[in-house]
PDB file of N, CA and C in Angstrom:
ATOM      1  N   MET A 145       0.872  -1.198   0.145  1.00  0.00           N
ATOM      2  CA  MET A 145       0.269   0.308  -0.496  1.00  0.00           C
ATOM      3  C   MET A 145       0.983   1.525  -0.060  1.00  0.00           C
ATOM      4  N   ILE A 146       0.836   2.323  -0.780  1.00  0.00           N
ATOM      5  CA  ILE A 146       1.692   3.356  -0.763  1.00  0.00           C
ATOM      6  C   ILE A 146       0.690   4.316  -0.642  1.00  0.00           C
ATOM      7  N   ILE A 147       1.671   5.041   0.667  1.00  0.00           N
ATOM      8  CA  ILE A 147       0.950   6.072   1.674  1.00  0.00           C
ATOM      9  C   ILE A 147       0.891   7.205   0.881  1.00  0.00           C
ATOM     10  N   ALA A 148      -0.017   7.997   0.873  1.00  0.00           N
ATOM     11  CA  ALA A 148      -0.053   9.804  -0.201  1.00  0.00           C
ATOM     12  C   ALA A 148       1.043  10.622   0.849  1.00  0.00           C
ATOM     13  N   LYS A 149       1.406  11.453  -0.120  1.00  0.00           N
ATOM     14  CA  LYS A 149       2.038  12.660   0.372  1.00  0.00           C
ATOM     15  C   LYS A 149       1.258  13.336   0.998  1.00  0.00           C
ATOM     16  N   ARG A 150       1.327  14.211   2.724  1.00  0.00           N
ATOM     17  CA  ARG A 150       0.751  14.674   3.151  1.00  0.00           C
ATOM     18  C   ARG A 150       0.578  16.365   2.114  1.00  0.00           C
ATOM     19  N   HIS A 151       2.004  16.655   1.707  1.00  0.00           N
ATOM     20  CA  HIS A 151       1.568  18.163   1.080  1.00  0.00           C
ATOM     21  C   HIS A 151       3.205  18.266   0.073  1.00  0.00           C
ATOM     22  N   GLU A 152       3.157  19.453  -0.280  1.00  0.00           N
ATOM     23  CA  GLU A 152       3.915  19.072  -1.682  1.00  0.00           C
ATOM     24  C   GLU A 152       5.551  18.292  -0.890  1.00  0.00           C
ATOM     25  N   ASP A 153       5.947  19.322   0.038  1.00  0.00           N
ATOM     26  CA  ASP A 153       7.344  19.106   0.070  1.00  0.00           C
ATOM     27  C   ASP A 153       7.631  17.410   1.224  1.00  0.00           C
ATOM     28  N   ASP A 154       6.193  16.727   1.133  1.00  0.00           N
ATOM     29  CA  ASP A 154       6.347  15.327   1.931  1.00  0.00           C
ATOM     30  C   ASP A 154       6.967  14.376   0.830  1.00  0.00           C
ATOM     31  N   GLU A 155       7.047  13.076   1.350  1.00  0.00           N
ATOM     32  CA  GLU A 155       7.447  11.901   0.559  1.00  0.00           C
ATOM     33  C   GLU A 155       6.512  11.201   0.850  1.00  0.00           C
ATOM     34  N   TYR A 156       6.295   9.771  -0.232  1.00  0.00           N
ATOM     35  CA  TYR A 156       5.527   8.912  -0.367  1.00  0.00           C
ATOM     36  C   TYR A 156       5.870   7.735   1.179  1.00  0.00           C
ATOM     37  N   GLY A 157       4.725   7.088   1.496  1.00  0.00           N
ATOM     38  CA  GLY A 157       5.338   5.870   2.410  1.00  0.00           C
ATOM     39  C   GLY A 157       5.247   4.738   1.454  1.00  0.00           C
ATOM     40  N   ILE A 158       5.540   3.548   2.257  1.00  0.00           N
ATOM     41  CA  ILE A 158       5.047   2.315   1.821  1.00  0.00           C
ATOM     42  C   ILE A 158       4.881   1.125   3.034  1.00  0.00           C
ATOM     43  N   VAL A 159       3.312   0.229   2.922  1.00  0.00           N
ATOM     44  CA  VAL A 159       3.071  -0.329   3.489  1.00  0.00           C
ATOM     45  C   VAL A 159       3.774  -1.794   3.278  1.00  0.00           C
ATOM     46  N   LEU A 160       4.288  -3.048   3.123  1.00  0.00           N
ATOM     47  CA  LEU A 160       4.342  -4.024   2.522  1.00  0.00           C
ATOM     48  C   LEU A 160       3.573  -4.908   3.830  1.00  0.00           C
ATOM     49  N   MET A 161       3.362  -6.358   2.832  1.00  0.00           N
ATOM     50  CA  MET A 161       2.636  -7.382   3.920  1.00  0.00           C
ATOM     51  C   MET A 161       3.693  -7.930   4.734  1.00  0.00           C
ATOM     52  N   ASN A 162       5.270  -7.880   4.511  1.00  0.00           N
ATOM     53  CA  ASN A 162       5.804  -8.116   5.611  1.00  0.00           C
ATOM     54  C   ASN A 162       5.913  -7.125   6.448  1.00  0.00           C
ATOM     55  N   ASP A 163       5.850  -5.869   6.232  1.00  0.00           N
ATOM     56  CA  ASP A 163       5.800  -4.765   7.873  1.00  0.00           C
ATOM     57  C   ASP A 163       4.589  -5.308   8.498  1.00  0.00           C
ATOM     58  N   ILE A 164       3.490  -5.745   7.975  1.00  0.00           N
ATOM     59  CA  ILE A 164       2.423  -6.014   8.869  1.00  0.00           C
ATOM     60  C   ILE A 164       2.798  -7.197   9.814  1.00  0.00           C
ATOM     61  N   ALA A 165       3.325  -8.001   9.160  1.00  0.00           N
ATOM     62  CA  ALA A 165       3.833  -9.550   9.549  1.00  0.00           C
ATOM     63  C   ALA A 165       4.974  -9.063  10.885  1.00  0.00           C
ATOM     64  N   LYS A 166       6.288  -8.368  10.497  1.00  0.00           N
ATOM     65  CA  LYS A 166       6.716  -8.476  11.383  1.00  0.00           C
ATOM     66  C   LYS A 166       6.666  -7.270  12.690  1.00  0.00           C
ATOM     67  N   LYS A 167       5.919  -6.184  12.172  1.00  0.00           N
ATOM     68  CA  LYS A 167       5.956  -4.976  13.075  1.00  0.00           C
ATOM     69  C   LYS A 167       4.723  -5.161  13.695  1.00  0.00           C
ATOM     70  N   VAL A 168       3.593  -5.865  13.528  1.00  0.00           N
ATOM     71  CA  VAL A 168       1.902  -5.669  14.173  1.00  0.00           C
ATOM     72  C   VAL A 168       2.219  -7.379  14.961  1.00  0.00           C
ATOM     73  N   LEU A 169       1.883  -8.822  13.694  1.00  0.00           N
ATOM     74  CA  LEU A 169       1.740  -9.660  14.307  1.00  0.00           C
ATOM     75  C   LEU A 169       3.069 -10.263  14.889  1.00  0.00           C
ATOM     76  N   ALA A 170       4.094 -10.179  14.564  1.00  0.00           N
ATOM     77  CA  ALA A 170       5.148 -10.981  15.432  1.00  0.00           C
ATOM     78  C   ALA A 170       5.359 -10.045  16.513  1.00  0.00           C
ATOM     79  N   MET A 171       4.969  -8.643  16.997  1.00  0.00           N
ATOM     80  CA  MET A 171       5.300  -8.023  17.841  1.00  0.00           C
ATOM     81  C   MET A 171       3.814  -7.859  18.914  1.00  0.00           C
ATOM     82  N   ASP A 172       2.540  -8.708  18.581  1.00  0.00           N
ATOM     83  CA  ASP A 172       1.734  -9.440  19.445  1.00  0.00           C
ATOM     84  C   ASP A 172       0.350  -8.098  19.618  1.00  0.00           C
ATOM     85  N   ARG A 173       0.794  -6.908  18.228  1.00  0.00           N
ATOM     86  CA  ARG A 173       0.054  -5.664  18.454  1.00  0.00           C
ATOM     87  C   ARG A 173      -1.455  -6.130  17.747  1.00  0.00           C
ATOM     88  N   SER A 174      -2.389  -5.519  18.169  1.00  0.00           N
ATOM     89  CA  SER A 174      -3.815  -5.442  17.708  1.00  0.00           C
ATOM     90  C   SER A 174      -3.456  -4.909  16.173  1.00  0.00           C
ATOM     91  N   PRO A 175      -3.806  -5.863  14.678  1.00  0.00           N
ATOM     92  CA  PRO A 175      -4.161  -4.806  14.279  1.00  0.00           C
ATOM     93  C   PRO A 175      -5.164  -4.002  13.918  1.00  0.00           C
ATOM     94  N   GLU A 176      -6.361  -4.097  14.646  1.00  0.00           N
ATOM     95  CA  GLU A 176      -7.275  -2.923  14.809  1.00  0.00           C
ATOM     96  C   GLU A 176      -6.619  -1.815  15.092  1.00  0.00           C
ATOM     97  N   ARG A 177      -5.663  -1.542  16.212  1.00  0.00           N
ATOM     98  CA  ARG A 177      -5.524  -0.626  16.750  1.00  0.00           C
ATOM     99  C   ARG A 177      -4.322   0.162  16.281  1.00  0.00           C
ATOM    100  N   THR A 178      -3.370  -0.505  15.383  1.00  0.00           N
ATOM    101  CA  THR A 178      -2.331  -0.066  14.641  1.00  0.00           C
ATOM    102  C   THR A 178      -2.420   0.890  13.421  1.00  0.00           C
ATOM    103  N   ASN A 179      -1.734   1.652  13.836  1.00  0.00           N
ATOM    104  CA  ASN A 179      -2.039   2.595  12.321  1.00  0.00           C
ATOM    105  C   ASN A 179      -1.276   2.848  11.345  1.00  0.00           C
ATOM    106  N   VAL A 180      -1.451   2.806  10.015  1.00  0.00           N
ATOM    107  CA  VAL A 180      -0.148   2.622   9.136  1.00  0.00           C
ATOM    108  C   VAL A 180       1.115   3.624   9.353  1.00  0.00           C
ATOM    109  N   TYR A 181       1.112   4.558   9.605  1.00  0.00           N
ATOM    110  CA  TYR A 181       1.768   5.438  10.071  1.00  0.00           C
ATOM    111  C   TYR A 181       2.645   5.458  11.112  1.00  0.00           C
ATOM    112  N   GLU A 182       2.557   4.281  11.965  1.00  0.00           N
ATOM    113  CA  GLU A 182       3.629   3.540  12.362  1.00  0.00           C
ATOM    114  C   GLU A 182       4.231   2.629  12.024  1.00  0.00           C
ATOM    115  N   ILE A 183       3.825   1.572  11.082  1.00  0.00           N
ATOM    116  CA  ILE A 183       4.641   0.992  10.805  1.00  0.00           C
ATOM    117  C   ILE A 183       4.957   1.182   9.536  1.00  0.00           C
ATOM    118  N   MET A 184       4.498   2.069   8.689  1.00  0.00           N
ATOM    119  CA  MET A 184       4.929   2.547   7.004  1.00  0.00           C
ATOM    120  C   MET A 184       6.569   2.928   7.375  1.00  0.00           C
ATOM    121  N   THR A 185       7.579   2.225   6.024  1.00  0.00           N
ATOM    122  CA  THR A 185       8.517   3.104   5.506  1.00  0.00           C
ATOM    123  C   THR A 185       8.286   4.331   4.939  1.00  0.00           C
ATOM    124  N   LYS A 186       9.146   5.260   5.672  1.00  0.00           N
ATOM    125  CA  LYS A 186       8.790   6.502   4.713  1.00  0.00           C
ATOM    126  C   LYS A 186      10.273   7.574   5.206  1.00  0.00           C
ATOM    127  N   PRO A 187      10.958   7.843   3.825  1.00  0.00           N
ATOM    128  CA  PRO A 187      10.628   7.654   2.707  1.00  0.00           C
ATOM    129  C   PRO A 187      10.568   6.341   1.770  1.00  0.00           C
ATOM    130  N   ALA A 188       9.573   6.341   0.804  1.00  0.00           N
ATOM    131  CA  ALA A 188       9.910   4.868   0.076  1.00  0.00           C
ATOM    132  C   ALA A 188      10.709   5.184  -1.068  1.00  0.00           C
ATOM    133  N   LEU A 189      11.643   3.907  -0.919  1.00  0.00           N
ATOM    134  CA  LEU A 189      12.575   4.471  -2.036  1.00  0.00           C
ATOM    135  C   LEU A 189      11.776   3.943  -3.060  1.00  0.00           C
ATOM    136  N   SER A 190      11.633   4.817  -4.508  1.00  0.00           N
ATOM    137  CA  SER A 190      11.179   4.765  -5.637  1.00  0.00           C
ATOM    138  C   SER A 190      11.914   4.543  -6.904  1.00  0.00           C
ATOM    139  N   VAL A 191      11.281   4.203  -8.135  1.00  0.00           N
ATOM    140  CA  VAL A 191      11.894   4.130  -9.076  1.00  0.00           C
ATOM    141  C   VAL A 191      11.364   5.110 -10.221  1.00  0.00           C
ATOM    142  N   SER A 192      12.111   5.867 -11.174  1.00  0.00           N
ATOM    143  CA  SER A 192      11.563   6.288 -12.542  1.00  0.00           C
ATOM    144  C   SER A 192      10.586   5.013 -13.323  1.00  0.00           C
ATOM    145  N   GLU A 193       9.805   5.471 -14.197  1.00  0.00           N
ATOM    146  CA  GLU A 193       9.428   4.585 -15.165  1.00  0.00           C
ATOM    147  C   GLU A 193      10.121   4.484 -16.384  1.00  0.00           C
ATOM    148  N   THR A 194      11.656   5.295 -16.537  1.00  0.00           N
ATOM    149  CA  THR A 194      12.512   5.043 -17.636  1.00  0.00           C
ATOM    150  C   THR A 194      13.428   3.925 -16.902  1.00  0.00           C
ATOM    151  N   MET A 195      13.507   3.667 -16.163  1.00  0.00           N
ATOM    152  CA  MET A 195      14.942   3.029 -15.052  1.00  0.00           C
ATOM    153  C   MET A 195      15.147   1.331 -15.867  1.00  0.00           C
ATOM    154  N   ASP A 196      15.925   1.256 -16.258  1.00  0.00           N
ATOM    155  CA  ASP A 196      16.494   0.068 -17.203  1.00  0.00           C
ATOM    156  C   ASP A 196      16.442  -0.964 -15.719  1.00  0.00           C
ATOM    157  N   VAL A 197      16.174  -2.167 -16.070  1.00  0.00           N
ATOM    158  CA  VAL A 197      15.184  -3.278 -15.359  1.00  0.00           C
ATOM    159  C   VAL A 197      16.843  -3.646 -14.535  1.00  0.00           C
ATOM    160  N   ARG A 198      17.922  -3.360 -15.371  1.00  0.00           N
ATOM    161  CA  ARG A 198      19.032  -3.887 -14.544  1.00  0.00           C
ATOM    162  C   ARG A 198      19.491  -3.029 -13.555  1.00  0.00           C
ATOM    163  N   TYR A 199      19.373  -1.832 -14.001  1.00  0.00           N
ATOM    164  CA  TYR A 199      19.402  -1.000 -12.692  1.00  0.00           C
ATOM    165  C   TYR A 199      18.664  -1.179 -11.321  1.00  0.00           C
ATOM    166  N   CYS A 200      17.032  -1.131 -11.904  1.00  0.00           N
ATOM    167  CA  CYS A 200      16.046  -1.339 -10.955  1.00  0.00           C
ATOM    168  C   CYS A 200      16.877  -2.526  -9.820  1.00  0.00           C
ATOM    169  N   ALA A 201      16.956  -3.869 -10.544  1.00  0.00           N
ATOM    170  CA  ALA A 201      17.315  -4.947  -9.721  1.00  0.00           C
ATOM    171  C   ALA A 201      18.600  -4.384  -8.765  1.00  0.00           C
ATOM    172  N   ARG A 202      19.662  -4.120  -9.353  1.00  0.00           N
ATOM    173  CA  ARG A 202      20.787  -3.764  -8.119  1.00  0.00           C
ATOM    174  C   ARG A 202      20.080  -2.838  -7.361  1.00  0.00           C
ATOM    175  N   LEU A 203      19.043  -1.778  -7.394  1.00  0.00           N
ATOM    176  CA  LEU A 203      19.200  -1.321  -6.304  1.00  0.00           C
ATOM    177  C   LEU A 203      18.087  -1.629  -5.940  1.00  0.00           C
ATOM    178  N   PHE A 204      17.372  -2.875  -6.173  1.00  0.00           N
ATOM    179  CA  PHE A 204      16.785  -3.613  -4.967  1.00  0.00           C
ATOM    180  C   PHE A 204      17.726  -4.475  -4.161  1.00  0.00           C
ATOM    181  N   GLU A 205      18.726  -4.987  -4.970  1.00  0.00           N
ATOM    182  CA  GLU A 205      19.508  -5.992  -3.968  1.00  0.00           C
ATOM    183  C   GLU A 205      20.115  -4.809  -2.883  1.00  0.00           C
ATOM    184  N   ARG A 206      20.877  -3.844  -3.202  1.00  0.00           N
ATOM    185  CA  ARG A 206      21.668  -2.836  -2.464  1.00  0.00           C
ATOM    186  C   ARG A 206      20.969  -2.284  -1.343  1.00  0.00           C
ATOM    187  N   PHE A 207      19.748  -2.470  -1.597  1.00  0.00           N
ATOM    188  CA  PHE A 207      18.988  -1.779  -0.353  1.00  0.00           C
ATOM    189  C   PHE A 207      18.056  -2.828   0.025  1.00  0.00           C
ATOM    190  N   GLY A 208      17.765  -4.275  -0.087  1.00  0.00           N
ATOM    191  CA  GLY A 208      16.904  -5.295   0.554  1.00  0.00           C
ATOM    192  C   GLY A 208      15.612  -5.113   0.350  1.00  0.00           C
ATOM    193  N   ILE A 209      15.145  -4.167  -0.711  1.00  0.00           N
ATOM    194  CA  ILE A 209      13.852  -4.155  -1.057  1.00  0.00           C
ATOM    195  C   ILE A 209      13.339  -4.972  -1.957  1.00  0.00           C
ATOM    196  N   SER A 210      12.197  -5.546  -1.646  1.00  0.00           N
ATOM    197  CA  SER A 210      11.421  -6.345  -3.009  1.00  0.00           C
ATOM    198  C   SER A 210      10.445  -5.573  -3.893  1.00  0.00           C
ATOM    199  N   ARG A 211       9.942  -4.496  -3.618  1.00  0.00           N
ATOM    200  CA  ARG A 211       9.114  -3.781  -4.261  1.00  0.00           C
ATOM    201  C   ARG A 211       9.280  -2.238  -4.322  1.00  0.00           C
ATOM    202  N   ALA A 212       8.881  -1.410  -5.344  1.00  0.00           N
ATOM    203  CA  ALA A 212       8.737   0.378  -4.766  1.00  0.00           C
ATOM    204  C   ALA A 212       8.205   1.005  -5.895  1.00  0.00           C
ATOM    205  N   PRO A 213       7.276   1.758  -5.920  1.00  0.00           N
ATOM    206  CA  PRO A 213       6.816   2.671  -6.044  1.00  0.00           C
ATOM    207  C   PRO A 213       7.452   3.372  -7.386  1.00  0.00           C
ATOM    208  N   VAL A 214       6.570   3.106  -8.500  1.00  0.00           N
ATOM    209  CA  VAL A 214       7.421   3.959  -9.859  1.00  0.00           C
ATOM    210  C   VAL A 214       6.527   5.069 -10.060  1.00  0.00           C
ATOM    211  N   LEU A 215       7.256   6.063 -10.300  1.00  0.00           N
ATOM    212  CA  LEU A 215       7.023   7.615 -10.385  1.00  0.00           C
ATOM    213  C   LEU A 215       6.833   8.008 -11.444  1.00  0.00           C
ATOM    214  N   HIS A 216       6.254   8.997 -12.089  1.00  0.00           N
ATOM    215  CA  HIS A 216       6.036   9.693 -13.689  1.00  0.00           C
ATOM    216  C   HIS A 216       6.372  10.935 -12.881  1.00  0.00           C
ATOM    217  N   ASP A 217       6.913  11.947 -13.230  1.00  0.00           N
ATOM    218  CA  ASP A 217       6.495  13.938 -12.599  1.00  0.00           C
ATOM    219  C   ASP A 217       6.261  13.645 -11.229  1.00  0.00           C
ATOM    220  N   GLY A 218       6.677  12.573 -10.589  1.00  0.00           N
ATOM    221  CA  GLY A 218       6.584  12.779  -8.893  1.00  0.00           C
ATOM    222  C   GLY A 218       5.474  12.312  -8.707  1.00  0.00           C
ATOM    223  N   GLU A 219       4.887  11.180  -9.469  1.00  0.00           N
ATOM    224  CA  GLU A 219       3.538  10.648  -9.167  1.00  0.00           C
ATOM    225  C   GLU A 219       3.167   9.550  -9.435  1.00  0.00           C
ATOM    226  N   VAL A 220       2.955   8.362  -8.365  1.00  0.00           N
ATOM    227  CA  VAL A 220       3.131   7.378  -8.228  1.00  0.00           C
ATOM    228  C   VAL A 220       1.977   6.841  -9.909  1.00  0.00           C
ATOM    229  N   ILE A 221       2.690   5.714 -10.654  1.00  0.00           N
ATOM    230  CA  ILE A 221       1.576   5.657 -11.212  1.00  0.00           C
ATOM    231  C   ILE A 221       1.431   3.670 -11.373  1.00  0.00           C
ATOM    232  N   GLY A 222       2.414   3.228 -10.770  1.00  0.00           N
ATOM    233  CA  GLY A 222       2.196   1.949 -10.032  1.00  0.00           C
ATOM    234  C   GLY A 222       3.818   1.247  -9.487  1.00  0.00           C
ATOM    235  N   MET A 223       3.501   0.402  -9.314  1.00  0.00           N
ATOM    236  CA  MET A 223       4.809  -1.080  -8.348  1.00  0.00           C
ATOM    237  C   MET A 223       5.346  -1.678  -9.171  1.00  0.00           C
ATOM    238  N   VAL A 224       6.620  -1.780  -8.842  1.00  0.00           N
ATOM    239  CA  VAL A 224       7.637  -2.926  -9.515  1.00  0.00           C
ATOM    240  C   VAL A 224       8.500  -3.426  -8.300  1.00  0.00           C
ATOM    241  N   SER A 225       8.156  -4.993  -8.784  1.00  0.00           N
ATOM    242  CA  SER A 225       8.498  -6.067  -7.927  1.00  0.00           C
ATOM    243  C   SER A 225      10.028  -7.071  -8.567  1.00  0.00           C
ATOM    244  N   TYR A 226       9.901  -8.147  -8.122  1.00  0.00           N
ATOM    245  CA  TYR A 226      11.596  -8.246  -8.741  1.00  0.00           C
ATOM    246  C   TYR A 226      10.463  -9.545  -9.984  1.00  0.00           C
ATOM    247  N   ASN A 227       9.376  -9.882  -9.346  1.00  0.00           N
ATOM    248  CA  ASN A 227       8.551 -10.656 -10.648  1.00  0.00           C
ATOM    249  C   ASN A 227       8.821  -9.592 -12.271  1.00  0.00           C
ATOM    250  N   ASN A 228       8.435  -8.560 -11.733  1.00  0.00           N
ATOM    251  CA  ASN A 228       8.198  -7.608 -12.923  1.00  0.00           C
ATOM    252  C   ASN A 228       9.696  -7.703 -13.572  1.00  0.00           C
ATOM    253  N   ILE A 229      10.767  -7.547 -12.485  1.00  0.00           N
ATOM    254  CA  ILE A 229      11.806  -7.294 -13.318  1.00  0.00           C
ATOM    255  C   ILE A 229      12.309  -8.518 -13.375  1.00  0.00           C
ATOM    256  N   VAL A 230      11.859  -9.590 -13.178  1.00  0.00           N
ATOM    257  CA  VAL A 230      12.505 -10.868 -13.982  1.00  0.00           C
ATOM    258  C   VAL A 230      11.650 -11.024 -15.493  1.00  0.00           C
ATOM    259  N   LEU A 231      10.434 -11.207 -15.215  1.00  0.00           N
ATOM    260  CA  LEU A 231       9.865 -10.722 -16.358  1.00  0.00           C
ATOM    261  C   LEU A 231      10.198 -10.105 -17.257  1.00  0.00           C
ATOM    262  N   ASN A 232      10.033  -8.698 -17.211  1.00  0.00           N
ATOM    263  CA  ASN A 232      10.718  -8.024 -18.266  1.00  0.00           C
ATOM    264  C   ASN A 232      12.120  -8.551 -18.602  1.00  0.00           C
ATOM    265  N   GLY A 233      12.998  -8.863 -17.969  1.00  0.00           N
ATOM    266  CA  GLY A 233      14.378  -8.822 -17.976  1.00  0.00           C
ATOM    267  C   GLY A 233      14.441 -10.078 -18.770  1.00  0.00           C
ATOM    268  N   MET A 234      13.789 -11.004 -18.974  1.00  0.00           N
ATOM    269  CA  MET A 234      13.422 -12.189 -20.224  1.00  0.00           C
ATOM    270  C   MET A 234      12.694 -11.752 -21.594  1.00  0.00           C
ATOM    271  N   LEU A 235      11.717 -11.315 -20.725  1.00  0.00           N
ATOM    272  CA  LEU A 235      11.685 -10.652 -22.368  1.00  0.00           C
ATOM    273  C   LEU A 235      12.313  -9.928 -23.379  1.00  0.00           C
ATOM    274  N   ARG A 236      13.107  -9.055 -22.906  1.00  0.00           N
ATOM    275  CA  ARG A 236      13.715  -7.688 -23.429  1.00  0.00           C
ATOM    276  C   ARG A 236      15.332  -9.052 -24.130  1.00  0.00           C
ATOM    277  N   GLU A 237      15.194 -10.113 -23.553  1.00  0.00           N
ATOM    278  CA  GLU A 237      16.702 -10.972 -24.031  1.00  0.00           C
ATOM    279  C   GLU A 237      15.546 -11.766 -25.268  1.00  0.00           C
ATOM    280  N   GLU A 238      14.868 -12.229 -25.478  1.00  0.00           N
ATOM    281  CA  GLU A 238      14.074 -12.856 -26.543  1.00  0.00           C
ATOM    282  C   GLU A 238      13.848 -12.402 -28.272  1.00  0.00           C
TER     283      GLU A 238
END
């Protein structure tokens, strides 16, 4: 889930399933009482829509992430994951 910017100078946040598993369930916290702002990662590491898949894969490896928002003109237009990177990279080789 992408958490929207609150104002122009703010950054996007992100909450993934593993955030919920590690920061809520594993810590025996009540999901109903946990606010996304308590468990999100902010700023979210994002990629440009024009980034080459090889560089995207390297970025994921370097920062230990598995998915990231894709931005166009500063706005989120989608998400990219390792699955997308592998499929796109393999299609480009054919």
